[in-house]
mmCIF file with all atom_site columns, C-alpha atoms in Angstrom:
data_model
loop_
_atom_site.group_PDB
_atom_site.id
_atom_site.type_symbol
_atom_site.label_atom_id
_atom_site.label_alt_id
_atom_site.label_comp_id
_atom_site.label_asym_id
_atom_site.label_entity_id
_atom_site.label_seq_id
_atom_site.pdbx_PDB_ins_code
_atom_site.Cartn_x
_atom_site.Cartn_y
_atom_site.Cartn_z
_atom_site.occupancy
_atom_site.B_iso_or_equiv
_atom_site.pdbx_formal_charge
_atom_site.auth_seq_id
_atom_site.auth_comp_id
_atom_site.auth_asym_id
_atom_site.auth_atom_id
_atom_site.pdbx_PDB_model_num
ATOM 1   C CA . MET A 1 1   ? -10.736 -18.597 -4.021  1.00 54.00 ? 1   MET A CA 1
ATOM 2   C CA . ALA A 1 2   ? -9.337  -15.622 -2.089  1.00 60.00 ? 2   ALA A CA 1
ATOM 3   C CA . ALA A 1 3   ? -8.971  -12.334 -3.901  1.00 66.00 ? 3   ALA A CA 1
ATOM 4   C CA . PHE A 1 4   ? -5.464  -11.162 -4.779  1.00 64.00 ? 4   PHE A CA 1
ATOM 5   C CA . THR A 1 5   ? -4.267  -8.202  -2.721  1.00 73.00 ? 5   THR A CA 1
ATOM 6   C CA . GLY A 1 6   ? -3.189  -5.469  -5.104  1.00 78.00 ? 6   GLY A CA 1
ATOM 7   C CA . GLY A 1 7   ? 0.067   -3.555  -4.910  1.00 79.00 ? 7   GLY A CA 1
ATOM 8   C CA . GLU A 1 8   ? -1.426  -0.333  -3.599  1.00 84.00 ? 8   GLU A CA 1
ATOM 9   C CA . VAL A 1 9   ? -3.123  -2.174  -0.732  1.00 84.00 ? 9   VAL A CA 1
ATOM 10  C CA . TYR A 1 10  ? 0.167   -3.915  0.063   1.00 83.00 ? 10  TYR A CA 1
ATOM 11  C CA . LYS A 1 11  ? 2.049   -0.617  0.052   1.00 85.00 ? 11  LYS A CA 1
ATOM 12  C CA . ALA A 1 12  ? -0.531  0.988   2.320   1.00 86.00 ? 12  ALA A CA 1
ATOM 13  C CA . GLU A 1 13  ? -1.271  -1.880  4.693   1.00 87.00 ? 13  GLU A CA 1
ATOM 14  C CA . PHE A 1 14  ? 1.826   -4.083  5.042   1.00 89.00 ? 14  PHE A CA 1
ATOM 15  C CA . GLU A 1 15  ? 3.583   -3.357  8.317   1.00 93.00 ? 15  GLU A CA 1
ATOM 16  C CA . PRO A 1 16  ? 7.256   -4.374  8.126   1.00 94.00 ? 16  PRO A CA 1
ATOM 17  C CA . THR A 1 17  ? 7.928   -4.107  11.858  1.00 93.00 ? 17  THR A CA 1
ATOM 18  C CA . ALA A 1 18  ? 5.038   -6.469  12.671  1.00 91.00 ? 18  ALA A CA 1
ATOM 19  C CA . TYR A 1 19  ? 6.327   -8.924  10.070  1.00 90.00 ? 19  TYR A CA 1
ATOM 20  C CA . LEU A 1 20  ? 9.848   -8.744  11.498  1.00 91.00 ? 20  LEU A CA 1
ATOM 21  C CA . GLU A 1 21  ? 8.632   -9.292  15.049  1.00 87.00 ? 21  GLU A CA 1
ATOM 22  C CA . TYR A 1 22  ? 6.637   -12.344 13.991  1.00 84.00 ? 22  TYR A CA 1
ATOM 23  C CA . PHE A 1 23  ? 9.625   -13.826 12.204  1.00 80.00 ? 23  PHE A CA 1
ATOM 24  C CA . LYS A 1 24  ? 12.124  -12.825 14.879  1.00 83.00 ? 24  LYS A CA 1
ATOM 25  C CA . PHE A 1 25  ? 14.570  -15.694 15.199  1.00 84.00 ? 25  PHE A CA 1
ATOM 26  C CA . GLY A 1 26  ? 14.716  -17.198 18.656  1.00 80.00 ? 26  GLY A CA 1
ATOM 27  C CA . GLY A 1 27  ? 11.278  -15.916 19.605  1.00 73.00 ? 27  GLY A CA 1
ATOM 28  C CA . GLY A 1 28  ? 9.739   -19.366 20.008  1.00 79.00 ? 28  GLY A CA 1
ATOM 29  C CA . THR A 1 29  ? 7.148   -18.683 17.320  1.00 76.00 ? 29  THR A CA 1
ATOM 30  C CA . LEU A 1 30  ? 6.079   -20.410 14.142  1.00 77.00 ? 30  LEU A CA 1
ATOM 31  C CA . GLY A 1 31  ? 8.504   -17.959 12.557  1.00 82.00 ? 31  GLY A CA 1
ATOM 32  C CA . ASP A 1 32  ? 11.343  -19.890 14.220  1.00 86.00 ? 32  ASP A CA 1
ATOM 33  C CA . GLU A 1 33  ? 10.341  -23.071 12.430  1.00 88.00 ? 33  GLU A CA 1
ATOM 34  C CA . PHE A 1 34  ? 10.177  -21.249 9.121   1.00 89.00 ? 34  PHE A CA 1
ATOM 35  C CA . LEU A 1 35  ? 13.519  -19.485 9.592   1.00 91.00 ? 35  LEU A CA 1
ATOM 36  C CA . THR A 1 36  ? 15.286  -22.622 10.786  1.00 92.00 ? 36  THR A CA 1
ATOM 37  C CA . PHE A 1 37  ? 14.061  -24.426 7.676   1.00 94.00 ? 37  PHE A CA 1
ATOM 38  C CA . VAL A 1 38  ? 14.955  -21.724 5.146   1.00 94.00 ? 38  VAL A CA 1
ATOM 39  C CA . LEU A 1 39  ? 18.273  -20.761 6.731   1.00 95.00 ? 39  LEU A CA 1
ATOM 40  C CA . LYS A 1 40  ? 19.438  -24.382 6.584   1.00 96.00 ? 40  LYS A CA 1
ATOM 41  C CA . HIS A 1 41  ? 18.496  -24.553 2.917   1.00 96.00 ? 41  HIS A CA 1
ATOM 42  C CA . TYR A 1 42  ? 20.064  -21.191 2.043   1.00 95.00 ? 42  TYR A CA 1
ATOM 43  C CA . CYS A 1 43  ? 23.230  -22.344 3.808   1.00 94.00 ? 43  CYS A CA 1
ATOM 44  C CA . LYS A 1 44  ? 23.271  -25.613 1.879   1.00 94.00 ? 44  LYS A CA 1
ATOM 45  C CA . THR A 1 45  ? 22.640  -23.797 -1.402  1.00 94.00 ? 45  THR A CA 1
ATOM 46  C CA . PHE A 1 46  ? 25.290  -21.112 -1.037  1.00 92.00 ? 46  PHE A CA 1
ATOM 47  C CA . THR A 1 47  ? 28.014  -23.048 0.759   1.00 89.00 ? 47  THR A CA 1
ATOM 48  C CA . SER A 1 48  ? 27.915  -25.780 -1.904  1.00 89.00 ? 48  SER A CA 1
ATOM 49  C CA . GLY A 1 49  ? 29.947  -23.467 -4.129  1.00 87.00 ? 49  GLY A CA 1
ATOM 50  C CA . ASP A 1 50  ? 27.573  -24.016 -7.041  1.00 91.00 ? 50  ASP A CA 1
ATOM 51  C CA . VAL A 1 51  ? 25.773  -20.688 -6.599  1.00 91.00 ? 51  VAL A CA 1
ATOM 52  C CA . LYS A 1 52  ? 28.090  -17.683 -6.733  1.00 91.00 ? 52  LYS A CA 1
ATOM 53  C CA . GLY A 1 53  ? 28.812  -14.738 -8.946  1.00 92.00 ? 53  GLY A CA 1
ATOM 54  C CA . ASP A 1 54  ? 29.325  -11.046 -9.324  1.00 91.00 ? 54  ASP A CA 1
ATOM 55  C CA . ILE A 1 55  ? 25.800  -9.756  -8.678  1.00 90.00 ? 55  ILE A CA 1
ATOM 56  C CA . LEU A 1 56  ? 22.817  -11.279 -6.879  1.00 89.00 ? 56  LEU A CA 1
ATOM 57  C CA . ILE A 1 57  ? 19.470  -9.560  -7.389  1.00 90.00 ? 57  ILE A CA 1
ATOM 58  C CA . ASP A 1 58  ? 16.952  -10.302 -4.641  1.00 90.00 ? 58  ASP A CA 1
ATOM 59  C CA . ILE A 1 59  ? 13.525  -9.393  -5.996  1.00 89.00 ? 59  ILE A CA 1
ATOM 60  C CA . GLY A 1 60  ? 10.860  -8.797  -3.374  1.00 89.00 ? 60  GLY A CA 1
ATOM 61  C CA . SER A 1 61  ? 13.257  -8.652  -0.440  1.00 90.00 ? 61  SER A CA 1
ATOM 62  C CA . GLY A 1 62  ? 10.683  -7.327  1.962   1.00 92.00 ? 62  GLY A CA 1
ATOM 63  C CA . PRO A 1 63  ? 12.162  -5.882  5.150   1.00 94.00 ? 63  PRO A CA 1
ATOM 64  C CA . THR A 1 64  ? 14.474  -8.871  5.617   1.00 93.00 ? 64  THR A CA 1
ATOM 65  C CA . ILE A 1 65  ? 18.081  -9.926  5.098   1.00 91.00 ? 65  ILE A CA 1
ATOM 66  C CA . TYR A 1 66  ? 17.918  -13.527 6.329   1.00 91.00 ? 66  TYR A CA 1
ATOM 67  C CA . GLN A 1 67  ? 17.740  -14.761 2.727   1.00 92.00 ? 67  GLN A CA 1
ATOM 68  C CA . LEU A 1 68  ? 21.073  -13.042 2.031   1.00 92.00 ? 68  LEU A CA 1
ATOM 69  C CA . LEU A 1 69  ? 23.167  -14.130 4.997   1.00 91.00 ? 69  LEU A CA 1
ATOM 70  C CA . SER A 1 70  ? 24.668  -17.246 3.414   1.00 91.00 ? 70  SER A CA 1
ATOM 71  C CA . ALA A 1 71  ? 24.899  -15.572 0.010   1.00 91.00 ? 71  ALA A CA 1
ATOM 72  C CA . CYS A 1 72  ? 26.783  -12.462 1.047   1.00 86.00 ? 72  CYS A CA 1
ATOM 73  C CA . GLU A 1 73  ? 30.270  -13.950 0.753   1.00 84.00 ? 73  GLU A CA 1
ATOM 74  C CA . LYS A 1 74  ? 29.523  -15.597 -2.590  1.00 89.00 ? 74  LYS A CA 1
ATOM 75  C CA . PHE A 1 75  ? 28.661  -12.380 -4.466  1.00 89.00 ? 75  PHE A CA 1
ATOM 76  C CA . ASN A 1 76  ? 30.513  -9.091  -4.890  1.00 87.00 ? 76  ASN A CA 1
ATOM 77  C CA . GLU A 1 77  ? 27.272  -7.143  -4.899  1.00 87.00 ? 77  GLU A CA 1
ATOM 78  C CA . ILE A 1 78  ? 23.742  -7.831  -3.753  1.00 87.00 ? 78  ILE A CA 1
ATOM 79  C CA . ILE A 1 79  ? 20.887  -5.730  -5.021  1.00 87.00 ? 79  ILE A CA 1
ATOM 80  C CA . VAL A 1 80  ? 17.762  -5.828  -2.911  1.00 87.00 ? 80  VAL A CA 1
ATOM 81  C CA . SER A 1 81  ? 14.458  -4.616  -4.224  1.00 87.00 ? 81  SER A CA 1
ATOM 82  C CA . ASP A 1 82  ? 10.966  -4.263  -2.928  1.00 87.00 ? 82  ASP A CA 1
ATOM 83  C CA . TYR A 1 83  ? 7.762   -2.655  -4.102  1.00 85.00 ? 83  TYR A CA 1
ATOM 84  C CA . ALA A 1 84  ? 6.971   -1.048  -0.743  1.00 88.00 ? 84  ALA A CA 1
ATOM 85  C CA . ASP A 1 85  ? 8.868   2.033   0.385   1.00 89.00 ? 85  ASP A CA 1
ATOM 86  C CA . ARG A 1 86  ? 8.452   1.026   4.037   1.00 92.00 ? 86  ARG A CA 1
ATOM 87  C CA . ASN A 1 87  ? 10.284  -2.252  3.463   1.00 92.00 ? 87  ASN A CA 1
ATOM 88  C CA . ARG A 1 88  ? 13.195  -0.452  1.840   1.00 90.00 ? 88  ARG A CA 1
ATOM 89  C CA . GLN A 1 89  ? 13.195  2.080   4.687   1.00 91.00 ? 89  GLN A CA 1
ATOM 90  C CA . GLU A 1 90  ? 13.394  -0.742  7.231   1.00 93.00 ? 90  GLU A CA 1
ATOM 91  C CA . LEU A 1 91  ? 16.428  -2.180  5.436   1.00 91.00 ? 91  LEU A CA 1
ATOM 92  C CA . GLU A 1 92  ? 17.989  1.274   5.211   1.00 90.00 ? 92  GLU A CA 1
ATOM 93  C CA . LYS A 1 93  ? 17.688  1.643   9.009   1.00 92.00 ? 93  LYS A CA 1
ATOM 94  C CA . TRP A 1 94  ? 19.644  -1.586  9.430   1.00 89.00 ? 94  TRP A CA 1
ATOM 95  C CA . LEU A 1 95  ? 22.294  -0.594  6.894   1.00 87.00 ? 95  LEU A CA 1
ATOM 96  C CA . LYS A 1 96  ? 22.834  2.748   8.620   1.00 88.00 ? 96  LYS A CA 1
ATOM 97  C CA . LYS A 1 97  ? 22.696  1.190   12.105  1.00 88.00 ? 97  LYS A CA 1
ATOM 98  C CA . GLU A 1 98  ? 19.968  3.622   13.090  1.00 93.00 ? 98  GLU A CA 1
ATOM 99  C CA . PRO A 1 99  ? 18.167  3.427   16.432  1.00 94.00 ? 99  PRO A CA 1
ATOM 100 C CA . GLY A 1 100 ? 15.174  1.118   16.240  1.00 92.00 ? 100 GLY A CA 1
ATOM 101 C CA . ALA A 1 101 ? 16.650  -0.967  13.418  1.00 93.00 ? 101 ALA A CA 1
ATOM 102 C CA . PHE A 1 102 ? 15.771  -4.632  13.584  1.00 93.00 ? 102 PHE A CA 1
ATOM 103 C CA . ASP A 1 103 ? 18.372  -6.756  15.359  1.00 90.00 ? 103 ASP A CA 1
ATOM 104 C CA . TRP A 1 104 ? 19.499  -9.564  13.074  1.00 89.00 ? 104 TRP A CA 1
ATOM 105 C CA . THR A 1 105 ? 22.073  -10.883 15.580  1.00 88.00 ? 105 THR A CA 1
ATOM 106 C CA . PRO A 1 106 ? 20.242  -14.141 16.482  1.00 89.00 ? 106 PRO A CA 1
ATOM 107 C CA . ALA A 1 107 ? 19.786  -15.070 12.807  1.00 89.00 ? 107 ALA A CA 1
ATOM 108 C CA . VAL A 1 108 ? 23.378  -14.096 11.995  1.00 88.00 ? 108 VAL A CA 1
ATOM 109 C CA . LYS A 1 109 ? 24.724  -16.227 14.850  1.00 88.00 ? 109 LYS A CA 1
ATOM 110 C CA . TYR A 1 110 ? 22.632  -19.185 13.725  1.00 90.00 ? 110 TYR A CA 1
ATOM 111 C CA . VAL A 1 111 ? 23.897  -18.910 10.138  1.00 91.00 ? 111 VAL A CA 1
ATOM 112 C CA . CYS A 1 112 ? 27.487  -18.660 11.373  1.00 89.00 ? 112 CYS A CA 1
ATOM 113 C CA . GLU A 1 113 ? 26.940  -21.822 13.430  1.00 90.00 ? 113 GLU A CA 1
ATOM 114 C CA . LEU A 1 114 ? 25.460  -23.597 10.394  1.00 91.00 ? 114 LEU A CA 1
ATOM 115 C CA . GLU A 1 115 ? 28.354  -22.585 8.189   1.00 88.00 ? 115 GLU A CA 1
ATOM 116 C CA . GLY A 1 116 ? 30.925  -23.312 10.854  1.00 86.00 ? 116 GLY A CA 1
ATOM 117 C CA . GLN A 1 117 ? 33.484  -20.994 9.290   1.00 71.00 ? 117 GLN A CA 1
ATOM 118 C CA . ARG A 1 118 ? 32.436  -17.466 10.123  1.00 69.00 ? 118 ARG A CA 1
ATOM 119 C CA . THR A 1 119 ? 31.902  -15.588 13.316  1.00 63.00 ? 119 THR A CA 1
ATOM 120 C CA . PRO A 1 120 ? 29.100  -13.072 13.884  1.00 59.00 ? 120 PRO A CA 1
ATOM 121 C CA . THR A 1 121 ? 31.689  -10.275 13.832  1.00 59.00 ? 121 THR A CA 1
ATOM 122 C CA . ALA A 1 122 ? 31.910  -10.869 10.074  1.00 54.00 ? 122 ALA A CA 1
ATOM 123 C CA . PHE A 1 123 ? 28.607  -8.999  9.830   1.00 56.00 ? 123 PHE A CA 1
ATOM 124 C CA . GLU A 1 124 ? 29.517  -6.027  12.030  1.00 56.00 ? 124 GLU A CA 1
ATOM 125 C CA . ASP A 1 125 ? 30.473  -4.028  8.953   1.00 52.00 ? 125 ASP A CA 1
ATOM 126 C CA . PRO A 1 126 ? 28.493  -5.379  5.995   1.00 50.00 ? 126 PRO A CA 1
ATOM 127 C CA . PHE A 1 127 ? 30.656  -3.412  3.532   1.00 45.00 ? 127 PHE A CA 1
ATOM 128 C CA . LYS A 1 128 ? 34.079  -4.622  4.724   1.00 47.00 ? 128 LYS A CA 1
ATOM 129 C CA . SER A 1 129 ? 35.931  -6.962  2.391   1.00 43.00 ? 129 SER A CA 1
ATOM 130 C CA . ASN A 1 130 ? 36.364  -10.621 3.241   1.00 46.00 ? 130 ASN A CA 1
ATOM 131 C CA . SER A 1 131 ? 39.762  -12.260 3.548   1.00 46.00 ? 131 SER A CA 1
ATOM 132 C CA . ASP A 1 132 ? 39.659  -13.060 -0.174  1.00 48.00 ? 132 ASP A CA 1
ATOM 133 C CA . GLY A 1 133 ? 39.050  -9.402  -1.050  1.00 43.00 ? 133 GLY A CA 1
ATOM 134 C CA . ARG A 1 134 ? 35.396  -9.877  -1.937  1.00 44.00 ? 134 ARG A CA 1
ATOM 135 C CA . GLY A 1 135 ? 32.886  -7.597  -0.283  1.00 45.00 ? 135 GLY A CA 1
ATOM 136 C CA . HIS A 1 136 ? 30.044  -8.951  1.783   1.00 48.00 ? 136 HIS A CA 1
ATOM 137 C CA . GLY A 1 137 ? 27.835  -7.865  -1.064  1.00 51.00 ? 137 GLY A CA 1
ATOM 138 C CA . PHE A 1 138 ? 25.369  -5.874  1.010   1.00 54.00 ? 138 PHE A CA 1
ATOM 139 C CA . PRO A 1 139 ? 24.216  -2.709  -0.753  1.00 54.00 ? 139 PRO A CA 1
ATOM 140 C CA . SER A 1 140 ? 25.434  0.661   0.455   1.00 48.00 ? 140 SER A CA 1
ATOM 141 C CA . GLN A 1 141 ? 22.127  2.227   -0.508  1.00 48.00 ? 141 GLN A CA 1
ATOM 142 C CA . LEU A 1 142 ? 18.650  1.163   -1.474  1.00 54.00 ? 142 LEU A CA 1
ATOM 143 C CA . GLU A 1 143 ? 17.054  2.758   -4.468  1.00 54.00 ? 143 GLU A CA 1
ATOM 144 C CA . PRO A 1 144 ? 13.722  2.031   -6.107  1.00 56.00 ? 144 PRO A CA 1
ATOM 145 C CA . GLU A 1 145 ? 14.467  0.188   -9.329  1.00 53.00 ? 145 GLU A CA 1
ATOM 146 C CA . ASN A 1 146 ? 12.527  -0.473  -12.448 1.00 49.00 ? 146 ASN A CA 1
ATOM 147 C CA . MET A 1 147 ? 13.516  -4.072  -13.148 1.00 46.00 ? 147 MET A CA 1
ATOM 148 C CA . LEU A 1 148 ? 11.698  -3.994  -16.503 1.00 43.00 ? 148 LEU A CA 1
ATOM 149 C CA . ARG A 1 149 ? 13.709  -1.249  -18.151 1.00 41.00 ? 149 ARG A CA 1
#
């Protein structure tokens, strides 16, 4: 049996940009197969109308938002969390539209095609309200949280 990688090793060794490049949608990699599979299932889950609410807490978000794309119009607020500072920093770069931030456009376009009701421009400002007055749910800041308090 393989040894479990502890949290400190993960914080020190996990490279979010390498992970994002591997799972870049439309890159023709194994990551494409994975993302196609999970995005279809997230779409089915969240567009069913059965999963919705005020707050969604995504525990262990990593440096990614793909798991939130279909959920963002079903929740007023989404809280993302991750153990590693570098993952939160990568998300912060995207939120602030900083140079070098990961480009989620291909994944966003694919989700919009799956849902058939939104256009990619719906994600240009993740904090703008939807037509029904609900926000997209994306956080305006990322703070380390103690989920056990």
